[in-house]
Coordinates of C-alpha atoms in Angstrom, one line a residue:
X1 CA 0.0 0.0 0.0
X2 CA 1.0 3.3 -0.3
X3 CA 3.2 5.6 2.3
X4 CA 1.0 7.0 5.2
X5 CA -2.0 6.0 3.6
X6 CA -2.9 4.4 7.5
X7 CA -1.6 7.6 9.2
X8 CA -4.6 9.7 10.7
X9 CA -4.0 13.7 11.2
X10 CA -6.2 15.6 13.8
X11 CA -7.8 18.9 11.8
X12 CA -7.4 22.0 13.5
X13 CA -9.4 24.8 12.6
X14 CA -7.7 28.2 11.7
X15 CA -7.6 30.9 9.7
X16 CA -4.0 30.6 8.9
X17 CA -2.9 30.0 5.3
X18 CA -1.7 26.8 4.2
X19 CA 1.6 26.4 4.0
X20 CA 4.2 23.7 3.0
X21 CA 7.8 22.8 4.0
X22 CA 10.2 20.8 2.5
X23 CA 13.3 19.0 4.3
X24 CA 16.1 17.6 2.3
X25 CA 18.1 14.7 2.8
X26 CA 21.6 15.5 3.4
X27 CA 22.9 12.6 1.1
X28 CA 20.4 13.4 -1.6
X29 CA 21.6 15.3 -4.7
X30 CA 20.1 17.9 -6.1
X31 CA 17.4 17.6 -9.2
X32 CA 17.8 20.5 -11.9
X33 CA 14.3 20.9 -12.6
X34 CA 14.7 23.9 -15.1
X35 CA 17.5 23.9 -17.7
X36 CA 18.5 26.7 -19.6
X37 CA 20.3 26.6 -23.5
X38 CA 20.0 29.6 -25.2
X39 CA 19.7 31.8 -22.5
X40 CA 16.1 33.5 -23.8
X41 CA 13.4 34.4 -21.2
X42 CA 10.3 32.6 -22.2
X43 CA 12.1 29.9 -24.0
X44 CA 14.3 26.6 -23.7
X45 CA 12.8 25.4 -20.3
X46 CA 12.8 22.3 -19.3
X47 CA 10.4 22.2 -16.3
X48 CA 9.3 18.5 -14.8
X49 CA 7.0 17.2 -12.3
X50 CA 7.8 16.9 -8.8
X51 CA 6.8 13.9 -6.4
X52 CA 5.3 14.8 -2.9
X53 CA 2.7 14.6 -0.6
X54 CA 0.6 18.4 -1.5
X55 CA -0.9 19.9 1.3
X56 CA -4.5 18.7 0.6
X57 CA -5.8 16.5 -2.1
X58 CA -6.1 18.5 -5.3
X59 CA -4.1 21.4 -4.4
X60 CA -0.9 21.2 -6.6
X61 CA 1.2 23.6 -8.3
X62 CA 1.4 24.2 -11.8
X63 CA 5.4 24.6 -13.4
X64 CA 5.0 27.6 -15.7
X65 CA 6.3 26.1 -19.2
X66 CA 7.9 28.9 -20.6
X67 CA 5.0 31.9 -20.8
X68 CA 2.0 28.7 -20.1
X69 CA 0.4 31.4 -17.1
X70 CA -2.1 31.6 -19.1
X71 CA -3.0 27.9 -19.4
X72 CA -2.0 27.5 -16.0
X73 CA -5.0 29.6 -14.4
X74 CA -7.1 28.1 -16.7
X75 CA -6.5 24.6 -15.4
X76 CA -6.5 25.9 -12.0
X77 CA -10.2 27.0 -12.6
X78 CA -11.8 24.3 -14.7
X79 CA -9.9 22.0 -11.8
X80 CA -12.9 23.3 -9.6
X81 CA -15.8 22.3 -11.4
X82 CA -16.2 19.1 -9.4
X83 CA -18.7 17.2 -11.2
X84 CA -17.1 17.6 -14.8
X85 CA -13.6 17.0 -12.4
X86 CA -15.5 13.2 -11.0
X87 CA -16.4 12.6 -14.7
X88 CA -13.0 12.3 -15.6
X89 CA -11.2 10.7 -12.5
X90 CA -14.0 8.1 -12.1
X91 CA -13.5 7.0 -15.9
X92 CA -17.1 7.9 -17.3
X93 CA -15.8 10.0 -20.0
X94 CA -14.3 6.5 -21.8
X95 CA -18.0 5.7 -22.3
X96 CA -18.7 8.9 -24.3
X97 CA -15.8 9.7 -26.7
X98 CA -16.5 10.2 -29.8
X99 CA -13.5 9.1 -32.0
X100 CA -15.5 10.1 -35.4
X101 CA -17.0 13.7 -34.7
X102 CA -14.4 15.9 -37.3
X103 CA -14.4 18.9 -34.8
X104 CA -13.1 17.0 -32.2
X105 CA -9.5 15.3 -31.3
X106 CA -10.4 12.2 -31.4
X107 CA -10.5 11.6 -27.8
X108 CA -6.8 12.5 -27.7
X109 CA -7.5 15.9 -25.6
X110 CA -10.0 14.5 -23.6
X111 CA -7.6 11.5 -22.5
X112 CA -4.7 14.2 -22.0
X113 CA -7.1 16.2 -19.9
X114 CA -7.9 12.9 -17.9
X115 CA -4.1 12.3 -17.0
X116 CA -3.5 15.8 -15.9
X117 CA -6.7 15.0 -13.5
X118 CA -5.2 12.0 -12.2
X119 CA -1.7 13.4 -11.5
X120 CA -3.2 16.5 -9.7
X121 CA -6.0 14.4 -7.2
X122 CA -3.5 11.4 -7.4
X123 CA -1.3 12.7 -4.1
X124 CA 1.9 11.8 -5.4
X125 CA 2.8 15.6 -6.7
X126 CA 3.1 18.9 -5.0
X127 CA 4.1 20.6 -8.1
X128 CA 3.1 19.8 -12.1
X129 CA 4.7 20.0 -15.5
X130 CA 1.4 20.3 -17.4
X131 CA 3.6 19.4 -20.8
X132 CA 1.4 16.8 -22.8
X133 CA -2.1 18.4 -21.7
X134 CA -0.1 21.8 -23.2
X135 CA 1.2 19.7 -26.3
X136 CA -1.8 17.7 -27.3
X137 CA -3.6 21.1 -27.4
X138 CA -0.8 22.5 -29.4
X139 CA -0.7 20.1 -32.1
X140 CA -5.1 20.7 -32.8
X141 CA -4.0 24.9 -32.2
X142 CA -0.6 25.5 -33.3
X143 CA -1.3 29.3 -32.0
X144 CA -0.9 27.5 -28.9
X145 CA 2.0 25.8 -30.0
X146 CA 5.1 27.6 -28.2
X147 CA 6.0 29.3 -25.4
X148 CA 4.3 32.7 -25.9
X149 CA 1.8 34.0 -23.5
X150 CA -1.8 34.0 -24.8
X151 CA -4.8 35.3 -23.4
X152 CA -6.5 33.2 -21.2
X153 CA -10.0 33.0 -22.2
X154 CA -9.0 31.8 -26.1
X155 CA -7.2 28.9 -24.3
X156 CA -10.3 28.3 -22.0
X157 CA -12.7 28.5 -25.3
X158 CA -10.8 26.3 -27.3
X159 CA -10.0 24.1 -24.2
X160 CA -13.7 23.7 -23.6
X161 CA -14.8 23.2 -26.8
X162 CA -12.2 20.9 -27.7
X163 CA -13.3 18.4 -24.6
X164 CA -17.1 19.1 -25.2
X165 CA -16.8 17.9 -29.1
X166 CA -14.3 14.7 -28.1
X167 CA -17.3 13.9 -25.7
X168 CA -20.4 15.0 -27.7
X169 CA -23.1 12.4 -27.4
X170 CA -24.7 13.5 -30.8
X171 CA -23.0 10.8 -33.4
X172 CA -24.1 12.4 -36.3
X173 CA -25.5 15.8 -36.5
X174 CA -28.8 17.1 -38.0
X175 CA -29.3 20.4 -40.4
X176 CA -31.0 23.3 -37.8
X177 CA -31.9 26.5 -39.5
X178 CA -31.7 29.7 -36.9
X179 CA -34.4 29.8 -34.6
X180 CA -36.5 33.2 -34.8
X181 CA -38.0 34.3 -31.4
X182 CA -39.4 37.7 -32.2
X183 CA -43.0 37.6 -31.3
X184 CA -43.0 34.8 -29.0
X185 CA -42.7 34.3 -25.4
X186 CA -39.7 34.3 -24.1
X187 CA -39.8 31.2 -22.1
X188 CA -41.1 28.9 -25.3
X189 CA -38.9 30.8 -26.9
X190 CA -35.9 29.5 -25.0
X191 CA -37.2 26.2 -24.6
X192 CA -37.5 25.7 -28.4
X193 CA -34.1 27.3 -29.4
X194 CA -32.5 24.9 -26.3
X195 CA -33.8 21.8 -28.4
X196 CA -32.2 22.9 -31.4
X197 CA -29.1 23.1 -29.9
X198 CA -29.6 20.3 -27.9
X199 CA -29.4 18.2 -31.4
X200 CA -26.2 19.4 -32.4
X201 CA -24.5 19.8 -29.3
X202 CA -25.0 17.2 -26.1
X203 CA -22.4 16.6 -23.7
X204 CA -21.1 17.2 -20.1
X205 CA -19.8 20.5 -20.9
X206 CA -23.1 21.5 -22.4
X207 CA -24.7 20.3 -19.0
X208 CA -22.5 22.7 -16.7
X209 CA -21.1 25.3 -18.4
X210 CA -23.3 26.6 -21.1
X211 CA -26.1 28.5 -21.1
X212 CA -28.1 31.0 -23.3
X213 CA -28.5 35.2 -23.1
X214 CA -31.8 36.8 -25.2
X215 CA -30.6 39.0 -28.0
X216 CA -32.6 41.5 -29.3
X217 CA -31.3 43.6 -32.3
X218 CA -33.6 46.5 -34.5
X219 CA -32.5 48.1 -37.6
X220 CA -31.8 51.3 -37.6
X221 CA -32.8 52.0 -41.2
X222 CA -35.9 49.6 -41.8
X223 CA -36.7 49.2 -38.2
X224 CA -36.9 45.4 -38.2
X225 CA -36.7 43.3 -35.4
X226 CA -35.0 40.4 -34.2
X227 CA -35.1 38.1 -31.2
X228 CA -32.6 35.4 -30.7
X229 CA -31.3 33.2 -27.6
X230 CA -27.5 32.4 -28.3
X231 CA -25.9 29.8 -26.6
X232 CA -22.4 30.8 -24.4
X233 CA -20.0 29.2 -22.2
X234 CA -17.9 32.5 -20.7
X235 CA -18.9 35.8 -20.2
X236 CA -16.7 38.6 -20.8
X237 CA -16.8 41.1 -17.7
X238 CA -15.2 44.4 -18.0
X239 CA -12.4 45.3 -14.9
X240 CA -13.6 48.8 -14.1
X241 CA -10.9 51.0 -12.0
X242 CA -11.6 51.7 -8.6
X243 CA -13.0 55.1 -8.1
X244 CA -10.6 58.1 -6.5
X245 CA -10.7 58.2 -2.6
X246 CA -12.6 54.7 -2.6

């Protein structure tokens, strides 16, 4: 069995932040765990995994691969979601890959996406060297295919979308022309445009982390009206400055 698996700790409560210590062996020799070779910030890294007990289950540092802060937060984040997170650590998603759907991977992000799961809930790494969960991505996005920082959200888009077509449930999708809501009420409205999109797109990313937003556009010149529901997964929030004095 593992080490310490039949040690018990007693939990005390405080409001303390976690912190971790490390003690090194005085035999032991050190591990270079970040090599340099040309001597360029951002590039040439080599940055590996290390083995140790984190400070609770799930919490486990993420080695930045070059400029990969982006993808790091990210992973951080969608680690959180804890019943997309127990889909892939209890195996489910095996049952719903779908190997032939052309926008997808081919189940190859979705597996990489399960290993990184199981290294960070597996206790056996305080700190991660996310490199095939960053490569598999890579090779379906070459923009993401170096070590140049990115925004965030495009590599949680693609990300997301990327997992929810490897494990869309819809084999082979139907023709849906645009749903038109104008004159309608809005709640059969976003019933009925739901079931459309429910035909193209099912999956356990659609269950948690989309949603729809009523859009209602007039023309200025003819005056026309239009009423759709569009389906999103983020939402972009503006950071507005704090106010003087405040």
């Amino acid at each position: 069995c593992q080490v310490n698996t039949h040690q018990t700790r007693e939990k005390k409560q405080t409001d303390a932040p976690a912190t971790a210590s490390y003690v090194m062996e005085s035999k032991r020799e050190l591990v270079e765990v970040m090599k340099p070779f040309n001597n360029i910030h951002g590039s040439g890294f080599v940055r590996e995994s290390l083995r140790g007990n984190p400070i609770a289950s799930g919490t486990v540092g993420l080695h930045n691969l070059g400029n990969s802060c982006y993808m790091n937060s990210i992973l951080q984040c969608l680690n959180q979601i804890k019943p997309i997170t127990n889909f892939f650590l209890q195996g489910e998603y095996l049952k719903e890959i779908n190997k032939n759907n052309p926008l997808g991977s081919g189940g190859r992000i979705s597996t990489a996406y399960a290993s990184f799961l199981n290294d960070v809930w597996g206790n056996d790494y305080s700190i991660l060297a996310p490199r095939l969960l960053k490569q598999t991505v890579g090779s379906f996005a070459p923009q993401f295919n170096n070590n140049f920082q990115h925004d965030s959200q495009e590599f949680c888009q693609f990300l997301m979308d990327g997992l929810h077509e490897d494990l869309n449930r819809v084999k082979n999708k139907p023709y849906v022309e645009q749903f038109e809501a104008y004159g309608m009420e809005d709640r059969l409205a976003a019933e009925e445009s739901w079931r459309n999109h429910l035909k193209r797109h099912d999956s356990i990313f659609v269950d948690y982390t989309q949603g729809m937003h009523r859009s209602h556009l007039t023309c200025p010149g003819c005056g026309r009206e239009s009423v759709k529901f569009d389906v999103y997964s983020s939402i972009s929030l503006p950071l507005v400055p704090p106010k003087s004095g405040s």
